[in-house]
XYZ file of C-alpha atoms in Angstrom:
257
model
C -48.239 -59.082 21.132
C -51.965 -59.778 21.341
C -54.349 -59.372 24.274
C -56.878 -61.874 25.629
C -59.728 -61.070 28.029
C -60.881 -63.918 30.267
C -63.962 -63.821 32.496
C -63.929 -65.992 35.600
C -60.151 -66.011 35.317
C -59.136 -66.796 38.894
C -60.165 -70.461 39.052
C -60.727 -73.590 37.025
C -60.863 -73.415 33.243
C -60.504 -69.630 33.316
C -57.264 -69.858 35.286
C -56.010 -72.567 32.911
C -56.684 -70.283 29.943
C -54.801 -67.486 31.712
C -51.776 -69.708 32.397
C -51.616 -71.048 28.859
C -52.127 -67.729 27.108
C -49.587 -65.983 29.340
C -47.071 -68.746 28.657
C -47.686 -68.212 24.928
C -46.860 -64.510 25.325
C -50.300 -62.919 25.288
C -51.105 -59.910 27.436
C -54.215 -60.466 29.558
C -57.267 -58.709 30.925
C -58.350 -60.751 33.931
C -61.996 -60.469 34.978
C -63.596 -61.823 38.158
C -65.397 -60.607 41.288
C -62.533 -60.971 43.795
C -60.065 -58.090 43.438
C -57.507 -59.613 45.796
C -57.353 -62.893 43.879
C -57.203 -61.033 40.580
C -54.229 -58.955 41.700
C -52.402 -62.016 42.997
C -53.033 -63.817 39.721
C -51.918 -60.829 37.658
C -48.696 -60.462 39.635
C -47.871 -64.158 39.363
C -48.438 -64.289 35.594
C -46.494 -61.079 35.009
C -43.536 -62.241 37.093
C -43.461 -65.709 35.555
C -44.033 -64.865 31.898
C -43.197 -61.167 31.523
C -46.606 -60.290 30.112
C -48.871 -57.396 31.045
C -51.899 -58.472 33.098
C -54.682 -55.959 33.627
C -57.216 -56.470 36.432
C -60.909 -55.738 35.948
C -63.199 -56.472 38.884
C -66.745 -57.152 37.701
C -69.800 -59.151 38.718
C -71.433 -60.415 35.525
C -74.695 -61.038 37.358
C -75.111 -57.242 37.497
C -75.618 -54.760 34.656
C -72.782 -52.563 35.904
C -70.349 -55.476 35.726
C -71.384 -56.464 32.221
C -71.189 -52.842 31.056
C -67.665 -52.413 32.470
C -66.363 -55.470 30.642
C -68.203 -54.569 27.428
C -66.616 -51.105 27.530
C -63.158 -52.639 27.834
C -63.839 -54.964 24.900
C -64.978 -52.031 22.785
C -61.937 -49.857 23.533
C -60.371 -49.417 20.080
C -57.177 -47.938 21.552
C -56.494 -51.153 23.492
C -57.855 -53.937 21.294
C -58.740 -57.360 22.644
C -57.883 -60.121 20.182
C -59.364 -63.077 22.072
C -62.367 -63.170 24.398
C -62.927 -66.169 26.650
C -66.402 -66.088 28.180
C -65.790 -68.528 31.003
C -67.640 -67.100 34.011
C -70.429 -69.330 35.262
C -71.815 -71.372 38.136
C -74.322 -74.073 39.034
C -77.226 -74.167 41.476
C -77.694 -77.114 43.817
C -81.157 -78.640 43.743
C -83.870 -79.774 41.375
C -86.173 -77.429 39.504
C -88.495 -75.521 41.894
C -86.077 -76.323 44.733
C -83.886 -73.464 43.475
C -85.227 -69.941 43.935
C -86.330 -68.052 40.851
C -83.898 -65.278 41.751
C -80.977 -67.733 41.612
C -82.218 -69.183 38.316
C -82.434 -65.703 36.788
C -78.991 -64.824 38.110
C -77.602 -67.893 36.354
C -79.274 -66.951 33.086
C -77.880 -63.428 33.372
C -74.316 -64.752 33.662
C -74.593 -67.674 31.219
C -76.738 -66.023 28.529
C -77.148 -62.247 28.785
C -73.518 -61.567 29.701
C -72.273 -63.900 26.976
C -74.501 -62.184 24.408
C -73.509 -58.662 25.384
C -69.781 -59.359 25.731
C -69.611 -61.364 22.509
C -71.368 -58.507 20.708
C -68.984 -55.895 22.109
C -65.930 -57.976 21.224
C -66.923 -59.117 17.752
C -67.972 -55.670 16.568
C -64.465 -54.358 17.212
C -62.863 -57.552 15.884
C -64.872 -57.460 12.651
C -63.714 -53.894 11.989
C -60.095 -55.031 12.409
C -60.661 -58.169 10.348
C -59.380 -60.578 13.002
C -60.116 -61.969 16.440
C -61.570 -64.914 18.296
C -64.205 -65.747 20.920
C -64.406 -68.895 23.033
C -67.692 -69.298 24.882
C -67.418 -71.963 27.569
C -70.503 -74.186 27.609
C -70.766 -77.826 28.748
C -71.694 -81.299 27.539
C -74.831 -80.653 29.618
C -75.950 -78.620 26.594
C -76.706 -81.817 24.701
C -79.044 -83.499 27.190
C -82.376 -82.328 28.650
C -81.264 -81.316 32.108
C -82.846 -78.290 33.768
C -81.867 -74.647 33.695
C -78.117 -75.225 33.700
C -78.192 -77.471 30.640
C -80.679 -75.180 28.905
C -78.449 -72.156 29.427
C -75.446 -74.010 28.053
C -77.485 -75.230 25.068
C -78.247 -71.569 24.367
C -74.522 -70.782 24.465
C -73.780 -73.499 21.898
C -76.580 -72.483 19.508
C -75.796 -68.785 19.842
C -72.071 -69.264 19.265
C -72.439 -71.477 16.210
C -75.069 -69.170 14.740
C -72.891 -66.083 15.158
C -69.920 -67.979 13.716
C -71.939 -68.563 10.535
C -73.136 -64.953 10.386
C -69.559 -63.659 10.723
C -68.062 -66.185 8.307
C -65.401 -64.581 6.136
C -64.941 -61.628 8.491
C -61.741 -62.936 10.064
C -63.494 -63.443 13.414
C -63.672 -66.987 14.774
C -66.162 -68.189 17.381
C -66.230 -71.508 19.179
C -68.304 -73.108 21.923
C -66.211 -75.191 24.327
C -68.127 -78.106 25.873
C -66.122 -79.974 28.525
C -67.430 -82.606 30.903
C -66.450 -82.759 34.570
C -63.303 -80.709 35.201
C -61.467 -80.506 38.514
C -62.205 -76.900 39.498
C -63.948 -74.983 42.304
C -67.278 -75.255 40.442
C -68.856 -78.018 42.514
C -67.493 -76.773 45.835
C -68.948 -73.302 45.264
C -72.335 -74.823 44.457
C -72.199 -77.011 47.563
C -72.152 -80.215 45.508
C -70.272 -83.306 46.585
C -67.994 -84.990 44.053
C -67.057 -88.226 45.796
C -69.614 -90.181 43.775
C -68.313 -89.042 40.370
C -66.283 -91.848 38.704
C -62.613 -91.088 38.201
C -62.746 -91.670 34.442
C -65.215 -88.783 34.043
C -62.785 -86.131 35.305
C -60.812 -83.948 32.885
C -57.705 -81.844 33.478
C -58.291 -78.103 32.973
C -54.924 -77.494 31.279
C -55.567 -80.281 28.768
C -59.067 -78.944 28.108
C -57.601 -75.529 27.295
C -54.876 -76.948 25.061
C -57.471 -78.835 23.023
C -59.748 -75.806 22.890
C -57.062 -73.504 21.516
C -56.060 -76.153 18.973
C -59.672 -76.512 17.820
C -60.120 -72.722 17.617
C -57.004 -72.432 15.452
C -58.462 -75.092 13.143
C -61.620 -73.062 12.703
C -63.978 -75.362 14.593
C -67.150 -73.852 16.052
C -67.623 -76.627 18.624
C -65.031 -78.314 20.820
C -65.710 -81.361 23.001
C -62.201 -81.781 24.402
C -61.977 -85.491 25.164
C -62.622 -88.711 23.195
C -64.624 -90.201 26.079
C -67.132 -87.379 26.083
C -67.253 -87.277 22.293
C -68.254 -90.950 22.384
C -70.874 -90.306 25.080
C -72.399 -87.421 23.149
C -72.418 -89.492 19.982
C -74.233 -92.271 21.807
C -76.708 -89.768 23.264
C -77.860 -88.886 19.748
C -78.983 -92.490 19.252
C -81.084 -92.673 22.423
C -84.801 -91.715 22.134
C -85.406 -88.237 23.560
C -87.802 -89.419 26.262
C -85.409 -92.079 27.489
C -82.512 -89.619 27.344
C -84.473 -87.197 29.515
C -84.981 -89.848 32.187
C -81.330 -90.912 32.101
C -80.023 -87.350 32.231
C -82.387 -86.475 35.078
C -81.165 -89.378 37.207
C -77.538 -88.725 36.286
C -77.887 -84.996 36.957
C -79.357 -85.567 40.414
C -76.444 -87.852 41.187
C -73.551 -85.939 39.617
C -74.306 -82.436 38.402
C -76.004 -79.059 38.785
C -79.548 -78.146 37.813
């Protein structure tokens, strides 16, 4: 039986990964900031699927939180076979409307934590000759759209670069780039969702199923829906300046900075 560690496991895509992996028989290390929710989630998954679910409370916007999770990933006595870097959030407001402290906090979670946790996990995985990492990014990575999109673009480039560097080691890495998914993401950021067209929404469980399928096939990038694949393909054909204007207007209407 293998073990998967999931950050941001108590809601949204992270919770969907936890449900699917538990149903497939994987033991879990569940990571989030809310101990009560983590314990409830662990108990539910254990009772339903008979797997072992370990709870690790950590705030990935703080060094102590990152260090605690990195230490667990590097524990050779209790190996982690799959890391899902899912923790993340958005800030409401345009650039310069969001405080620098909040921008830096986002970069710490989206970039520094992903770098440090991926490094801790893959070092141990490379020594064992097997393992996988899924870094959750966004289709926002492919359009010029503020700090959020920039941080997710970093996740994509970092993940694909590391995947090449570790080619042949038995360790697989993949960036997952969904569009709008029905989670707590927008509510936590104080963003309304009533104006987002119904066709743009994705189901978290389907996103996870596609992601795991793509990881098994050795892909380094997963855009888990034909509609968004078509949109991203079309975006490549639009001049960069025009794309920036379109993404800016769309981002103000629908998404985070």
